[in-house]
Short mmCIF file of N, CA and C and ligand atoms in Angstrom, two decimals:
data_model
loop_
_atom_site.label_atom_id
_atom_site.label_comp_id
_atom_site.label_asym_id
_atom_site.label_seq_id
_atom_site.Cartn_x
_atom_site.Cartn_y
_atom_site.Cartn_z
N MET A 952 -79.88 24.58 5.31
CA MET A 952 -78.94 25.65 5.65
C MET A 952 -79.41 26.96 5.01
N GLU A 953 -79.58 27.98 5.82
CA GLU A 953 -80.14 29.25 5.33
C GLU A 953 -79.37 30.44 5.85
N ILE A 954 -79.35 31.49 5.05
CA ILE A 954 -78.74 32.73 5.54
C ILE A 954 -79.42 33.89 4.79
N VAL A 955 -79.61 35.02 5.48
CA VAL A 955 -80.18 36.19 4.81
C VAL A 955 -79.05 37.18 4.58
N ILE A 956 -78.88 37.55 3.32
CA ILE A 956 -77.85 38.53 2.97
C ILE A 956 -78.49 39.63 2.14
N LYS A 957 -78.30 40.85 2.56
CA LYS A 957 -78.89 42.01 1.88
C LYS A 957 -80.37 41.78 1.56
N LYS A 958 -81.09 41.27 2.51
CA LYS A 958 -82.54 41.06 2.46
C LYS A 958 -82.99 39.90 1.58
N THR A 959 -82.05 39.17 0.99
CA THR A 959 -82.44 37.98 0.23
C THR A 959 -82.05 36.74 1.01
N GLN A 960 -83.01 35.80 1.10
CA GLN A 960 -82.72 34.56 1.82
C GLN A 960 -82.13 33.52 0.89
N LEU A 961 -80.96 33.03 1.24
CA LEU A 961 -80.30 31.99 0.44
C LEU A 961 -80.42 30.67 1.19
N SER A 962 -80.82 29.62 0.49
CA SER A 962 -80.94 28.30 1.13
C SER A 962 -80.27 27.24 0.29
N ILE A 963 -79.67 26.28 0.98
CA ILE A 963 -79.18 25.09 0.30
C ILE A 963 -80.12 23.96 0.67
N ILE A 964 -80.66 23.33 -0.36
CA ILE A 964 -81.70 22.32 -0.14
C ILE A 964 -81.25 21.05 -0.84
N GLN A 965 -81.51 19.93 -0.23
CA GLN A 965 -81.25 18.67 -0.93
C GLN A 965 -82.58 18.15 -1.46
N GLY A 966 -82.64 17.83 -2.74
CA GLY A 966 -83.89 17.30 -3.27
C GLY A 966 -84.01 17.44 -4.77
N ASP A 967 -85.25 17.35 -5.21
CA ASP A 967 -85.58 17.35 -6.64
C ASP A 967 -86.09 18.74 -7.02
N ILE A 968 -85.42 19.39 -7.94
CA ILE A 968 -85.77 20.77 -8.29
C ILE A 968 -87.17 20.86 -8.91
N THR A 969 -87.66 19.78 -9.49
CA THR A 969 -88.98 19.85 -10.13
C THR A 969 -90.10 20.03 -9.09
N LEU A 970 -89.77 19.80 -7.83
CA LEU A 970 -90.79 19.96 -6.78
C LEU A 970 -90.75 21.35 -6.15
N GLU A 971 -89.84 22.18 -6.59
CA GLU A 971 -89.69 23.52 -6.02
C GLU A 971 -90.92 24.39 -6.30
N GLU A 972 -91.22 25.28 -5.36
CA GLU A 972 -92.38 26.15 -5.53
C GLU A 972 -91.98 27.61 -5.73
N THR A 973 -90.75 27.81 -6.11
CA THR A 973 -90.30 29.17 -6.40
C THR A 973 -90.90 29.65 -7.73
N ASP A 974 -90.94 30.97 -7.94
CA ASP A 974 -91.50 31.52 -9.18
C ASP A 974 -90.75 31.00 -10.40
N ALA A 975 -89.44 30.92 -10.29
CA ALA A 975 -88.62 30.49 -11.43
C ALA A 975 -87.71 29.34 -11.03
N ILE A 976 -87.51 28.44 -12.00
CA ILE A 976 -86.56 27.33 -11.83
C ILE A 976 -85.55 27.46 -12.95
N VAL A 977 -84.29 27.31 -12.63
CA VAL A 977 -83.25 27.33 -13.65
C VAL A 977 -83.04 25.90 -14.15
N ASN A 978 -82.94 25.76 -15.46
CA ASN A 978 -82.65 24.46 -16.06
C ASN A 978 -81.24 24.46 -16.64
N ALA A 979 -80.46 23.44 -16.29
CA ALA A 979 -79.15 23.26 -16.92
C ALA A 979 -79.39 22.51 -18.23
N ALA A 980 -79.69 23.28 -19.27
CA ALA A 980 -80.12 22.71 -20.54
C ALA A 980 -78.93 22.35 -21.42
N ASN A 981 -79.22 21.86 -22.61
CA ASN A 981 -78.13 21.68 -23.58
C ASN A 981 -78.34 22.66 -24.73
N THR A 982 -77.42 22.69 -25.65
CA THR A 982 -77.42 23.78 -26.65
C THR A 982 -78.64 23.79 -27.56
N THR A 983 -79.23 22.62 -27.78
CA THR A 983 -80.39 22.58 -28.70
C THR A 983 -81.70 22.97 -28.02
N LEU A 984 -81.72 22.96 -26.71
CA LEU A 984 -82.96 23.18 -25.93
C LEU A 984 -84.05 22.18 -26.31
N ARG A 985 -83.64 20.97 -26.59
CA ARG A 985 -84.65 19.96 -26.95
C ARG A 985 -84.78 18.90 -25.87
N GLY A 986 -84.37 19.21 -24.67
CA GLY A 986 -84.42 18.24 -23.58
C GLY A 986 -83.20 17.35 -23.63
N GLY A 987 -82.99 16.60 -22.57
CA GLY A 987 -81.81 15.73 -22.52
C GLY A 987 -81.85 14.89 -21.28
N GLY A 988 -80.69 14.62 -20.71
CA GLY A 988 -80.63 13.81 -19.48
C GLY A 988 -80.56 14.70 -18.26
N GLY A 989 -80.22 14.11 -17.14
CA GLY A 989 -80.02 14.86 -15.91
C GLY A 989 -81.21 15.72 -15.51
N VAL A 990 -80.90 16.89 -15.01
CA VAL A 990 -81.95 17.78 -14.51
C VAL A 990 -82.85 18.27 -15.66
N ASP A 991 -82.27 18.42 -16.83
CA ASP A 991 -83.02 18.82 -18.02
C ASP A 991 -84.16 17.81 -18.31
N GLY A 992 -83.79 16.54 -18.34
CA GLY A 992 -84.78 15.49 -18.58
C GLY A 992 -85.85 15.48 -17.49
N ALA A 993 -85.41 15.66 -16.25
CA ALA A 993 -86.36 15.63 -15.13
C ALA A 993 -87.36 16.78 -15.25
N ILE A 994 -86.89 17.97 -15.62
CA ILE A 994 -87.77 19.13 -15.74
C ILE A 994 -88.78 18.92 -16.88
N HIS A 995 -88.31 18.45 -18.01
CA HIS A 995 -89.23 18.23 -19.13
C HIS A 995 -90.24 17.12 -18.81
N ARG A 996 -89.79 16.07 -18.16
CA ARG A 996 -90.71 14.97 -17.81
C ARG A 996 -91.79 15.46 -16.85
N ALA A 997 -91.36 16.16 -15.81
CA ALA A 997 -92.32 16.59 -14.80
C ALA A 997 -93.18 17.75 -15.29
N GLY A 998 -92.63 18.59 -16.13
CA GLY A 998 -93.34 19.80 -16.58
C GLY A 998 -94.27 19.56 -17.76
N GLY A 999 -94.08 18.47 -18.46
CA GLY A 999 -94.96 18.16 -19.60
C GLY A 999 -94.52 18.87 -20.88
N PRO A 1000 -95.28 18.64 -21.97
CA PRO A 1000 -94.83 19.02 -23.32
C PRO A 1000 -94.83 20.51 -23.64
N THR A 1001 -95.52 21.33 -22.86
CA THR A 1001 -95.60 22.75 -23.24
C THR A 1001 -94.23 23.44 -23.13
N ILE A 1002 -93.37 22.91 -22.30
CA ILE A 1002 -92.04 23.53 -22.15
C ILE A 1002 -91.24 23.32 -23.43
N LEU A 1003 -91.22 22.08 -23.90
CA LEU A 1003 -90.50 21.79 -25.15
C LEU A 1003 -91.13 22.53 -26.33
N GLU A 1004 -92.45 22.61 -26.35
CA GLU A 1004 -93.14 23.33 -27.44
C GLU A 1004 -92.65 24.77 -27.53
N GLU A 1005 -92.55 25.41 -26.37
CA GLU A 1005 -92.10 26.81 -26.38
C GLU A 1005 -90.63 26.91 -26.77
N CYS A 1006 -89.83 25.95 -26.34
CA CYS A 1006 -88.40 25.94 -26.73
C CYS A 1006 -88.29 25.86 -28.25
N VAL A 1007 -89.07 24.97 -28.84
CA VAL A 1007 -88.97 24.72 -30.28
C VAL A 1007 -89.46 25.93 -31.08
N THR A 1008 -90.59 26.49 -30.69
CA THR A 1008 -91.15 27.58 -31.49
C THR A 1008 -90.43 28.91 -31.26
N LYS A 1009 -90.04 29.16 -30.01
CA LYS A 1009 -89.45 30.47 -29.72
C LYS A 1009 -87.94 30.51 -29.95
N TYR A 1010 -87.29 29.37 -29.76
CA TYR A 1010 -85.83 29.37 -29.79
C TYR A 1010 -85.28 28.30 -30.73
N PRO A 1011 -85.57 28.41 -32.02
CA PRO A 1011 -85.09 27.39 -32.95
C PRO A 1011 -83.57 27.30 -32.98
N GLN A 1012 -82.90 28.39 -32.61
CA GLN A 1012 -81.43 28.37 -32.62
C GLN A 1012 -80.83 27.79 -31.34
N GLY A 1013 -81.68 27.44 -30.39
CA GLY A 1013 -81.15 26.89 -29.14
C GLY A 1013 -80.57 27.97 -28.25
N CYS A 1014 -79.45 27.67 -27.61
CA CYS A 1014 -78.88 28.58 -26.61
C CYS A 1014 -77.36 28.49 -26.65
N GLU A 1015 -76.71 29.65 -26.48
CA GLU A 1015 -75.23 29.65 -26.44
C GLU A 1015 -74.77 29.48 -24.98
N THR A 1016 -73.53 29.12 -24.79
CA THR A 1016 -73.01 28.92 -23.44
C THR A 1016 -73.14 30.21 -22.62
N GLY A 1017 -73.70 30.08 -21.46
CA GLY A 1017 -73.90 31.24 -20.58
C GLY A 1017 -75.17 32.02 -20.88
N GLY A 1018 -75.84 31.68 -21.98
CA GLY A 1018 -77.06 32.41 -22.38
C GLY A 1018 -78.28 31.97 -21.59
N VAL A 1019 -79.37 32.68 -21.76
CA VAL A 1019 -80.62 32.32 -21.09
C VAL A 1019 -81.79 32.34 -22.07
N ARG A 1020 -82.72 31.43 -21.88
CA ARG A 1020 -83.96 31.36 -22.66
C ARG A 1020 -85.09 31.01 -21.69
N THR A 1021 -86.16 31.77 -21.73
CA THR A 1021 -87.23 31.57 -20.75
C THR A 1021 -88.46 30.95 -21.37
N THR A 1022 -89.04 29.98 -20.67
CA THR A 1022 -90.30 29.38 -21.12
C THR A 1022 -91.27 29.29 -19.94
N ASN A 1023 -92.48 28.84 -20.28
CA ASN A 1023 -93.47 28.54 -19.25
C ASN A 1023 -92.99 27.38 -18.37
N GLY A 1024 -93.66 27.20 -17.25
CA GLY A 1024 -93.29 26.13 -16.34
C GLY A 1024 -94.12 24.87 -16.50
N GLY A 1025 -95.02 24.88 -17.48
CA GLY A 1025 -95.84 23.69 -17.71
C GLY A 1025 -96.59 23.26 -16.47
N LEU A 1026 -96.49 22.01 -16.14
CA LEU A 1026 -97.22 21.45 -14.99
C LEU A 1026 -96.52 21.69 -13.67
N LEU A 1027 -95.36 22.31 -13.71
CA LEU A 1027 -94.62 22.56 -12.47
C LEU A 1027 -95.25 23.71 -11.69
N LYS A 1028 -94.91 23.80 -10.42
CA LYS A 1028 -95.42 24.92 -9.61
C LYS A 1028 -94.79 26.24 -10.06
N ALA A 1029 -93.57 26.16 -10.55
CA ALA A 1029 -92.89 27.38 -11.00
C ALA A 1029 -93.59 27.97 -12.22
N LYS A 1030 -93.63 29.31 -12.28
CA LYS A 1030 -94.26 29.97 -13.43
C LYS A 1030 -93.34 29.93 -14.63
N TRP A 1031 -92.07 30.00 -14.38
CA TRP A 1031 -91.10 30.09 -15.47
C TRP A 1031 -89.97 29.08 -15.30
N ILE A 1032 -89.49 28.61 -16.46
CA ILE A 1032 -88.23 27.88 -16.48
C ILE A 1032 -87.23 28.80 -17.19
N ILE A 1033 -86.14 29.07 -16.53
CA ILE A 1033 -85.08 29.86 -17.17
C ILE A 1033 -83.98 28.88 -17.55
N HIS A 1034 -83.90 28.59 -18.85
CA HIS A 1034 -82.93 27.62 -19.35
C HIS A 1034 -81.60 28.33 -19.56
N THR A 1035 -80.53 27.67 -19.17
CA THR A 1035 -79.21 28.20 -19.46
C THR A 1035 -78.31 27.06 -19.90
N LEU A 1036 -77.30 27.40 -20.63
CA LEU A 1036 -76.33 26.38 -21.06
C LEU A 1036 -75.04 26.63 -20.30
N GLY A 1037 -74.74 25.74 -19.37
CA GLY A 1037 -73.48 25.84 -18.65
C GLY A 1037 -72.33 25.33 -19.52
N PRO A 1038 -71.10 25.65 -19.11
CA PRO A 1038 -69.95 25.19 -19.89
C PRO A 1038 -69.65 23.71 -19.66
N ILE A 1039 -69.12 23.05 -20.69
CA ILE A 1039 -68.58 21.70 -20.53
C ILE A 1039 -67.17 21.86 -19.96
N TRP A 1040 -66.85 21.06 -18.95
CA TRP A 1040 -65.54 21.16 -18.30
C TRP A 1040 -64.45 20.56 -19.19
N HIS A 1041 -63.45 21.38 -19.53
CA HIS A 1041 -62.28 20.91 -20.28
C HIS A 1041 -61.04 21.16 -19.44
N ARG A 1042 -61.06 20.69 -18.20
CA ARG A 1042 -59.96 20.87 -17.25
C ARG A 1042 -59.58 22.33 -17.04
N GLY A 1043 -60.53 23.21 -17.21
CA GLY A 1043 -60.30 24.62 -16.94
C GLY A 1043 -59.57 25.37 -18.03
N SER A 1044 -59.40 24.74 -19.18
CA SER A 1044 -58.59 25.36 -20.22
C SER A 1044 -59.40 26.29 -21.13
N GLN A 1045 -60.71 26.30 -20.95
CA GLN A 1045 -61.52 27.07 -21.89
C GLN A 1045 -62.42 28.08 -21.19
N ASN A 1046 -61.84 28.74 -20.20
CA ASN A 1046 -62.56 29.82 -19.54
C ASN A 1046 -63.84 29.36 -18.85
N GLU A 1047 -63.87 28.09 -18.44
CA GLU A 1047 -65.10 27.54 -17.88
C GLU A 1047 -65.63 28.28 -16.64
N PRO A 1048 -64.74 28.71 -15.70
CA PRO A 1048 -65.29 29.41 -14.53
C PRO A 1048 -66.07 30.67 -14.90
N VAL A 1049 -65.53 31.45 -15.85
CA VAL A 1049 -66.22 32.69 -16.25
C VAL A 1049 -67.55 32.35 -16.96
N LEU A 1050 -67.53 31.31 -17.75
CA LEU A 1050 -68.75 30.91 -18.45
C LEU A 1050 -69.82 30.44 -17.45
N LEU A 1051 -69.37 29.75 -16.41
CA LEU A 1051 -70.32 29.30 -15.39
C LEU A 1051 -70.91 30.50 -14.64
N GLU A 1052 -70.03 31.45 -14.33
CA GLU A 1052 -70.49 32.69 -13.70
C GLU A 1052 -71.56 33.36 -14.57
N ASN A 1053 -71.32 33.40 -15.87
CA ASN A 1053 -72.29 34.02 -16.78
C ASN A 1053 -73.65 33.34 -16.67
N SER A 1054 -73.64 32.01 -16.60
CA SER A 1054 -74.92 31.29 -16.48
C SER A 1054 -75.67 31.71 -15.22
N TYR A 1055 -74.96 31.77 -14.09
CA TYR A 1055 -75.63 32.16 -12.84
C TYR A 1055 -76.09 33.61 -12.90
N ARG A 1056 -75.22 34.51 -13.37
CA ARG A 1056 -75.56 35.93 -13.37
C ARG A 1056 -76.71 36.22 -14.34
N ASN A 1057 -76.61 35.66 -15.53
CA ASN A 1057 -77.62 35.96 -16.56
C ASN A 1057 -78.99 35.40 -16.18
N THR A 1058 -79.02 34.22 -15.56
CA THR A 1058 -80.31 33.68 -15.14
C THR A 1058 -80.89 34.51 -14.00
N PHE A 1059 -80.03 34.97 -13.10
CA PHE A 1059 -80.51 35.79 -11.98
C PHE A 1059 -81.13 37.08 -12.51
N HIS A 1060 -80.43 37.75 -13.43
CA HIS A 1060 -80.95 39.01 -13.95
C HIS A 1060 -82.20 38.79 -14.80
N GLN A 1061 -82.26 37.68 -15.51
CA GLN A 1061 -83.48 37.38 -16.27
C GLN A 1061 -84.66 37.17 -15.31
N ALA A 1062 -84.42 36.50 -14.20
CA ALA A 1062 -85.49 36.30 -13.21
C ALA A 1062 -85.99 37.65 -12.71
N GLU A 1063 -85.07 38.58 -12.49
CA GLU A 1063 -85.48 39.93 -12.05
C GLU A 1063 -86.31 40.62 -13.13
N ARG A 1064 -85.86 40.50 -14.37
CA ARG A 1064 -86.56 41.16 -15.48
C ARG A 1064 -87.99 40.68 -15.62
N ILE A 1065 -88.22 39.39 -15.43
CA ILE A 1065 -89.58 38.87 -15.61
C ILE A 1065 -90.41 39.03 -14.34
N GLY A 1066 -89.81 39.54 -13.29
CA GLY A 1066 -90.57 39.85 -12.08
C GLY A 1066 -90.68 38.69 -11.10
N ALA A 1067 -89.78 37.72 -11.18
CA ALA A 1067 -89.80 36.62 -10.21
C ALA A 1067 -89.34 37.14 -8.85
N THR A 1068 -89.92 36.59 -7.80
CA THR A 1068 -89.47 36.96 -6.45
C THR A 1068 -88.61 35.87 -5.84
N SER A 1069 -88.64 34.70 -6.47
CA SER A 1069 -87.85 33.58 -5.93
C SER A 1069 -87.35 32.72 -7.09
N ILE A 1070 -86.21 32.09 -6.87
CA ILE A 1070 -85.57 31.32 -7.94
C ILE A 1070 -84.85 30.10 -7.35
N SER A 1071 -84.92 28.99 -8.06
CA SER A 1071 -84.20 27.77 -7.64
C SER A 1071 -83.17 27.39 -8.69
N TYR A 1072 -81.98 27.08 -8.21
CA TYR A 1072 -80.88 26.68 -9.10
C TYR A 1072 -80.51 25.21 -8.88
N PRO A 1073 -80.29 24.47 -9.96
CA PRO A 1073 -79.59 23.20 -9.80
C PRO A 1073 -78.10 23.51 -9.82
N SER A 1074 -77.28 22.51 -9.64
CA SER A 1074 -75.85 22.74 -9.68
C SER A 1074 -75.39 22.62 -11.14
N ILE A 1075 -75.44 23.76 -11.82
CA ILE A 1075 -75.21 23.81 -13.28
C ILE A 1075 -73.84 23.24 -13.64
N SER A 1076 -73.81 22.44 -14.69
CA SER A 1076 -72.57 21.89 -15.28
C SER A 1076 -71.88 20.79 -14.48
N THR A 1077 -72.39 20.46 -13.28
CA THR A 1077 -71.63 19.50 -12.45
C THR A 1077 -72.06 18.04 -12.66
N GLY A 1078 -72.98 17.81 -13.61
CA GLY A 1078 -73.37 16.44 -13.91
C GLY A 1078 -72.66 15.96 -15.15
N ILE A 1079 -73.42 15.80 -16.22
CA ILE A 1079 -72.89 15.30 -17.49
C ILE A 1079 -71.74 16.18 -18.00
N TYR A 1080 -71.81 17.49 -17.73
CA TYR A 1080 -70.78 18.41 -18.24
C TYR A 1080 -69.48 18.40 -17.43
N GLY A 1081 -69.47 17.71 -16.32
CA GLY A 1081 -68.22 17.36 -15.64
C GLY A 1081 -67.48 18.46 -14.88
N PHE A 1082 -68.11 19.59 -14.65
CA PHE A 1082 -67.46 20.68 -13.89
C PHE A 1082 -67.30 20.19 -12.44
N PRO A 1083 -66.09 20.21 -11.88
CA PRO A 1083 -65.94 19.69 -10.52
C PRO A 1083 -66.76 20.49 -9.51
N MET A 1084 -67.46 19.76 -8.67
CA MET A 1084 -68.34 20.41 -7.69
C MET A 1084 -67.58 21.36 -6.77
N GLN A 1085 -66.35 20.97 -6.38
CA GLN A 1085 -65.57 21.82 -5.46
C GLN A 1085 -65.27 23.17 -6.07
N LYS A 1086 -65.16 23.21 -7.39
CA LYS A 1086 -64.90 24.49 -8.06
C LYS A 1086 -66.21 25.21 -8.39
N ALA A 1087 -67.24 24.45 -8.70
CA ALA A 1087 -68.50 25.06 -9.13
C ALA A 1087 -69.26 25.69 -7.96
N ALA A 1088 -69.17 25.06 -6.78
CA ALA A 1088 -69.98 25.53 -5.66
C ALA A 1088 -69.68 26.97 -5.26
N PRO A 1089 -68.39 27.34 -5.05
CA PRO A 1089 -68.14 28.74 -4.70
C PRO A 1089 -68.50 29.71 -5.81
N ILE A 1090 -68.38 29.27 -7.06
CA ILE A 1090 -68.77 30.16 -8.18
C ILE A 1090 -70.27 30.44 -8.11
N ALA A 1091 -71.03 29.38 -7.85
CA ALA A 1091 -72.49 29.54 -7.76
C ALA A 1091 -72.85 30.56 -6.67
N ILE A 1092 -72.29 30.35 -5.51
CA ILE A 1092 -72.65 31.21 -4.36
C ILE A 1092 -72.11 32.63 -4.56
N GLU A 1093 -70.88 32.74 -4.94
CA GLU A 1093 -70.28 34.08 -5.07
C GLU A 1093 -70.97 34.89 -6.16
N THR A 1094 -71.33 34.24 -7.25
CA THR A 1094 -71.96 34.98 -8.34
C THR A 1094 -73.34 35.49 -7.92
N VAL A 1095 -74.10 34.64 -7.26
CA VAL A 1095 -75.41 35.09 -6.79
C VAL A 1095 -75.24 36.21 -5.76
N LEU A 1096 -74.29 36.05 -4.85
CA LEU A 1096 -74.05 37.12 -3.87
C LEU A 1096 -73.69 38.44 -4.55
N SER A 1097 -72.96 38.35 -5.65
CA SER A 1097 -72.54 39.58 -6.34
C SER A 1097 -73.72 40.28 -7.01
N CYS A 1098 -74.84 39.58 -7.15
CA CYS A 1098 -76.04 40.19 -7.76
C CYS A 1098 -76.92 40.87 -6.72
N LEU A 1099 -76.56 40.75 -5.45
CA LEU A 1099 -77.38 41.34 -4.39
C LEU A 1099 -76.85 42.72 -4.01
N PRO A 1100 -77.69 43.64 -3.53
CA PRO A 1100 -79.11 43.44 -3.28
C PRO A 1100 -79.92 43.40 -4.56
N SER A 1101 -81.07 42.72 -4.48
CA SER A 1101 -81.95 42.62 -5.63
C SER A 1101 -83.27 43.32 -5.32
N ASN A 1102 -83.79 44.02 -6.31
CA ASN A 1102 -85.08 44.68 -6.13
C ASN A 1102 -86.23 43.70 -6.09
N SER A 1103 -86.06 42.54 -6.73
CA SER A 1103 -87.19 41.63 -6.81
C SER A 1103 -86.98 40.27 -6.15
N ILE A 1104 -85.76 39.75 -6.20
CA ILE A 1104 -85.56 38.38 -5.71
C ILE A 1104 -85.40 38.36 -4.19
N GLN A 1105 -86.35 37.72 -3.54
CA GLN A 1105 -86.30 37.62 -2.07
C GLN A 1105 -85.76 36.29 -1.59
N GLU A 1106 -85.82 35.30 -2.47
CA GLU A 1106 -85.40 33.94 -2.06
C GLU A 1106 -84.62 33.26 -3.16
N VAL A 1107 -83.51 32.65 -2.81
CA VAL A 1107 -82.72 31.86 -3.76
C VAL A 1107 -82.51 30.47 -3.15
N HIS A 1108 -82.88 29.44 -3.89
CA HIS A 1108 -82.64 28.07 -3.43
C HIS A 1108 -81.57 27.42 -4.30
N PHE A 1109 -80.56 26.86 -3.67
CA PHE A 1109 -79.60 26.02 -4.39
C PHE A 1109 -80.02 24.58 -4.11
N VAL A 1110 -80.53 23.92 -5.14
CA VAL A 1110 -81.11 22.59 -4.94
C VAL A 1110 -80.13 21.53 -5.40
N LEU A 1111 -79.73 20.70 -4.46
CA LEU A 1111 -78.72 19.68 -4.75
C LEU A 1111 -79.34 18.30 -4.67
N PHE A 1112 -78.88 17.46 -5.56
CA PHE A 1112 -79.51 16.17 -5.72
C PHE A 1112 -78.91 15.11 -4.80
N SER A 1113 -77.65 15.28 -4.44
CA SER A 1113 -77.00 14.23 -3.64
C SER A 1113 -76.40 14.80 -2.37
N ASN A 1114 -76.24 13.94 -1.40
CA ASN A 1114 -75.63 14.35 -0.14
C ASN A 1114 -74.22 14.87 -0.30
N ARG A 1115 -73.50 14.18 -1.18
CA ARG A 1115 -72.09 14.53 -1.35
C ARG A 1115 -71.94 15.94 -1.92
N SER A 1116 -72.71 16.25 -2.94
CA SER A 1116 -72.60 17.58 -3.52
C SER A 1116 -73.09 18.62 -2.52
N GLU A 1117 -74.06 18.24 -1.72
CA GLU A 1117 -74.55 19.21 -0.73
C GLU A 1117 -73.44 19.56 0.25
N ARG A 1118 -72.77 18.55 0.73
CA ARG A 1118 -71.69 18.81 1.69
C ARG A 1118 -70.63 19.74 1.09
N LEU A 1119 -70.24 19.41 -0.13
CA LEU A 1119 -69.19 20.19 -0.77
C LEU A 1119 -69.64 21.63 -1.01
N THR A 1120 -70.88 21.78 -1.38
CA THR A 1120 -71.37 23.13 -1.63
C THR A 1120 -71.44 23.93 -0.34
N GLN A 1121 -71.79 23.25 0.73
CA GLN A 1121 -71.83 23.96 2.01
C GLN A 1121 -70.46 24.51 2.36
N ILE A 1122 -69.44 23.72 2.06
CA ILE A 1122 -68.08 24.18 2.33
C ILE A 1122 -67.81 25.46 1.53
N GLY A 1123 -68.20 25.41 0.26
CA GLY A 1123 -68.02 26.59 -0.59
C GLY A 1123 -68.79 27.78 -0.07
N GLN A 1124 -70.00 27.54 0.36
CA GLN A 1124 -70.84 28.63 0.85
C GLN A 1124 -70.25 29.24 2.11
N LEU A 1125 -69.85 28.37 3.01
CA LEU A 1125 -69.28 28.88 4.27
C LEU A 1125 -68.05 29.73 4.01
N GLY A 1126 -67.22 29.26 3.12
CA GLY A 1126 -66.01 30.00 2.78
C GLY A 1126 -66.35 31.39 2.24
N THR A 1127 -67.32 31.42 1.37
CA THR A 1127 -67.70 32.69 0.75
C THR A 1127 -68.29 33.66 1.77
N ILE A 1128 -69.17 33.12 2.58
CA ILE A 1128 -69.82 33.99 3.56
C ILE A 1128 -68.80 34.52 4.56
N TRP A 1129 -67.93 33.64 4.98
CA TRP A 1129 -66.89 34.06 5.92
C TRP A 1129 -66.07 35.20 5.31
N LYS A 1130 -65.70 35.01 4.02
CA LYS A 1130 -64.88 36.01 3.33
C LYS A 1130 -65.61 37.35 3.25
N ASN A 1131 -66.88 37.29 2.93
CA ASN A 1131 -67.65 38.52 2.76
C ASN A 1131 -67.92 39.26 4.06
N HIS A 1132 -67.87 38.52 5.15
CA HIS A 1132 -68.24 39.15 6.41
C HIS A 1132 -67.06 39.32 7.35
N SER A 1133 -65.86 39.02 6.85
CA SER A 1133 -64.70 39.15 7.73
C SER A 1133 -63.99 40.46 7.44
P1 ADP B 1985 -75.02 19.49 -16.82
O1 ADP B 1985 -75.14 18.92 -18.21
O2 ADP B 1985 -75.12 21.00 -16.81
O3 ADP B 1985 -73.85 18.96 -16.09
P2 ADP B 1985 -76.81 17.69 -15.39
O4 ADP B 1985 -78.29 17.68 -15.43
O5 ADP B 1985 -76.10 16.49 -15.93
O6 ADP B 1985 -76.36 19.05 -16.10
O7 ADP B 1985 -76.34 17.88 -13.91
C1 ADP B 1985 -76.41 19.09 -13.21
C2 ADP B 1985 -76.70 18.79 -11.76
O8 ADP B 1985 -78.10 18.56 -11.59
C3 ADP B 1985 -76.00 17.56 -11.19
O9 ADP B 1985 -75.41 17.91 -9.95
C4 ADP B 1985 -77.13 16.55 -11.00
O10 ADP B 1985 -76.89 15.70 -9.90
C5 ADP B 1985 -78.28 17.48 -10.70
N1 ADP B 1985 -79.64 16.94 -10.91
C6 ADP B 1985 -80.06 15.94 -11.71
N2 ADP B 1985 -81.39 15.78 -11.61
C7 ADP B 1985 -81.83 16.71 -10.71
C8 ADP B 1985 -83.10 17.06 -10.14
N3 ADP B 1985 -84.22 16.44 -10.49
N4 ADP B 1985 -83.14 18.09 -9.26
C9 ADP B 1985 -82.03 18.76 -8.90
N5 ADP B 1985 -80.80 18.48 -9.39
C10 ADP B 1985 -80.71 17.47 -10.27
#
């Protein structure tokens, strides 16, 4: 599913983010930046040890919620990994939607700063961190849309791992696009 908005192409893709060929890949990391499960584990496994090495030497303090930390892409096709820490879902009682927005916005602007022309996002916080996909999907799409037009980013991929999340995200995307164009 693809759409071009303000000269940037947005796509929803089902698959493994480690296979993406965009300049930058976003990692849904944890606070220590020492690797973990889910997409974080997959990125470190596929990208090899140089990613963790850079995390350890450059960012001994790890990452705060909504923050961004950039490393090399190791063995991946992507030049950069932009690590962010999404919020843990506490039934919406702890400002989680705004924190999730921060993750999307800050990673997008970091990608622009480093000169990336394309970026791939996993569905931040919707795995181990428990953010409901139905709530996360429109936040992902709306936040990226709010960053457009972009001087550098020509392509944004939302990479989803399962059919179910893909369907739900499409619903969110359609709703957002309809709203913006009606
Ligand atoms: P978080 O801790 O932020 O919730 P997770 O890694 O547990 O992060 O999950 C975030 C999302 O990433 C989930 O929707 C999960 O299905 C998805 N995911 C896991 N592995 C991959 C992968 N290799 N490529 C793309 N998405 C993935």
